[in-house]
Short mmCIF file of C-alpha atoms in Angstrom, two decimals:
data_model
loop_
_atom_site.label_atom_id
_atom_site.label_comp_id
_atom_site.label_asym_id
_atom_site.label_seq_id
_atom_site.Cartn_x
_atom_site.Cartn_y
_atom_site.Cartn_z
CA MET K 7 -23.81 24.83 12.88
CA SER K 8 -20.78 23.97 14.94
CA PRO K 9 -20.88 20.91 17.21
CA GLY K 10 -18.98 22.71 19.95
CA PRO K 11 -15.41 23.38 20.97
CA LYS K 12 -12.78 21.08 19.55
CA PRO K 13 -11.25 18.55 21.94
CA PRO K 14 -7.65 19.01 23.04
CA LEU K 15 -4.99 17.66 20.72
CA PRO K 16 -3.44 14.30 21.63
CA THR K 17 -0.27 14.71 23.68
CA ALA K 18 1.05 11.18 23.17
CA HIS K 19 1.10 8.83 20.18
CA GLY K 20 -2.20 6.97 19.91
CA GLU K 21 -3.78 8.70 22.90
CA PRO K 22 -7.58 8.76 22.55
CA ILE K 23 -9.23 12.16 22.45
CA PRO K 24 -12.69 13.01 23.75
CA ARG K 25 -15.39 13.08 21.13
CA ILE K 26 -17.51 16.07 20.23
CA GLN K 27 -21.24 15.54 20.69
CA VAL K 28 -22.93 15.29 17.28
CA ASP K 29 -26.68 15.51 16.77
CA GLU K 30 -27.40 12.49 14.56
CA ARG K 31 -31.18 12.89 14.46
CA GLU K 32 -32.94 12.06 11.21
CA GLY K 33 -33.36 15.17 9.07
CA GLY K 34 -30.75 17.15 11.02
CA PRO K 35 -27.62 18.71 9.50
CA PHE K 36 -25.46 15.62 10.11
CA ASP K 37 -28.09 13.38 8.53
CA GLN K 38 -28.30 15.68 5.52
CA ILE K 39 -24.51 15.63 5.04
CA ARG K 40 -24.46 11.84 5.50
CA HIS K 41 -27.15 11.54 2.82
CA ILE K 42 -25.21 13.72 0.35
CA ALA K 43 -22.03 11.70 0.97
CA THR K 44 -23.96 8.44 0.49
CA ILE K 45 -25.23 9.59 -2.89
CA ALA K 46 -21.65 10.44 -3.95
CA VAL K 47 -20.44 7.01 -2.81
CA ASP K 48 -23.30 5.17 -4.51
CA LEU K 49 -22.68 6.95 -7.80
CA TRP K 50 -18.93 6.29 -7.58
CA SER K 51 -19.53 2.62 -6.75
CA VAL K 52 -21.51 1.94 -9.93
CA GLY K 53 -19.33 4.24 -12.09
CA PRO K 54 -16.21 3.40 -14.10
CA ASP K 55 -13.87 3.70 -11.07
CA GLY K 56 -16.07 1.65 -8.76
CA PRO K 57 -16.03 -2.03 -7.84
CA TYR K 58 -18.74 -3.04 -10.34
CA TYR K 59 -16.42 -2.19 -13.24
CA ASN K 60 -13.29 -3.20 -11.35
CA PRO K 61 -14.09 -6.49 -9.64
CA THR K 62 -10.45 -7.04 -8.70
CA GLN K 63 -10.64 -4.21 -6.13
CA THR K 64 -10.38 -5.60 -2.65
CA ARG K 65 -13.04 -4.69 -0.11
CA ALA K 66 -10.49 -2.54 1.72
CA GLU K 67 -9.61 -0.66 -1.49
CA THR K 68 -13.28 -0.14 -2.26
CA THR K 69 -13.97 1.19 1.24
CA ARG K 70 -11.00 3.57 1.12
CA LEU K 71 -11.96 4.86 -2.33
CA GLN K 72 -15.61 5.30 -1.30
CA MET K 73 -14.54 7.30 1.74
CA ARG K 74 -12.22 9.39 -0.43
CA GLU K 75 -15.03 10.13 -2.88
CA ALA K 76 -17.45 11.13 -0.11
CA LEU K 77 -14.91 13.40 1.60
CA LEU K 78 -13.90 15.05 -1.69
CA TYR K 79 -17.53 15.66 -2.58
CA LEU K 80 -18.32 17.25 0.79
CA LEU K 81 -15.17 19.41 0.60
CA GLU K 82 -15.92 20.47 -2.97
CA LEU K 83 -19.46 21.48 -1.93
CA GLY K 84 -18.01 23.51 0.95
CA LEU K 85 -20.00 21.55 3.53
CA ILE K 86 -16.89 20.57 5.50
CA ASP K 87 -13.58 22.32 6.00
CA ILE K 88 -10.07 21.12 6.78
CA ASP K 89 -8.48 22.72 9.82
CA ALA K 90 -4.93 22.69 8.43
CA GLU K 91 -3.45 24.35 11.54
CA ARG K 92 -4.95 21.72 13.83
CA LEU K 93 -3.90 18.94 11.47
CA ALA K 94 -0.30 20.16 11.52
CA ALA K 95 -0.27 20.81 15.27
CA SER K 96 -0.48 17.18 16.36
CA ARG K 97 2.30 14.62 16.03
CA SER K 98 -0.23 11.80 15.61
CA TRP K 99 -3.92 11.15 15.52
CA PRO K 100 -5.55 8.29 17.40
CA ALA K 101 -7.01 5.38 15.47
CA ARG K 102 -9.59 4.80 18.18
CA ARG K 103 -12.05 7.31 19.56
CA ALA K 104 -12.74 7.65 23.25
CA VAL K 105 -16.06 6.24 24.38
CA GLN K 106 -18.77 8.84 24.00
CA GLU K 107 -20.72 9.66 27.15
CA GLY K 108 -24.48 10.17 27.19
#
């Protein structure tokens, strides 16, 4: 399931890009992927690399490492793909998303 055409690449540093509509309904594909990523994060969090065994990790470090674990897990399962051409085509990516309509 594809959410639709990709938005245009940013043309200026930090320029917001339009967002793709994502169906976030409970039980839908996005919700299923979110659930799988959450399980990966939960298991990492209580494992030997997580904050419970490493209490000196800052909250920011923990968040970054949780995100890394979830993304790796989804990539390794083949549920998400990296568009390397698109990634290389832009000089920068915005930190803020444009407001989503509707």
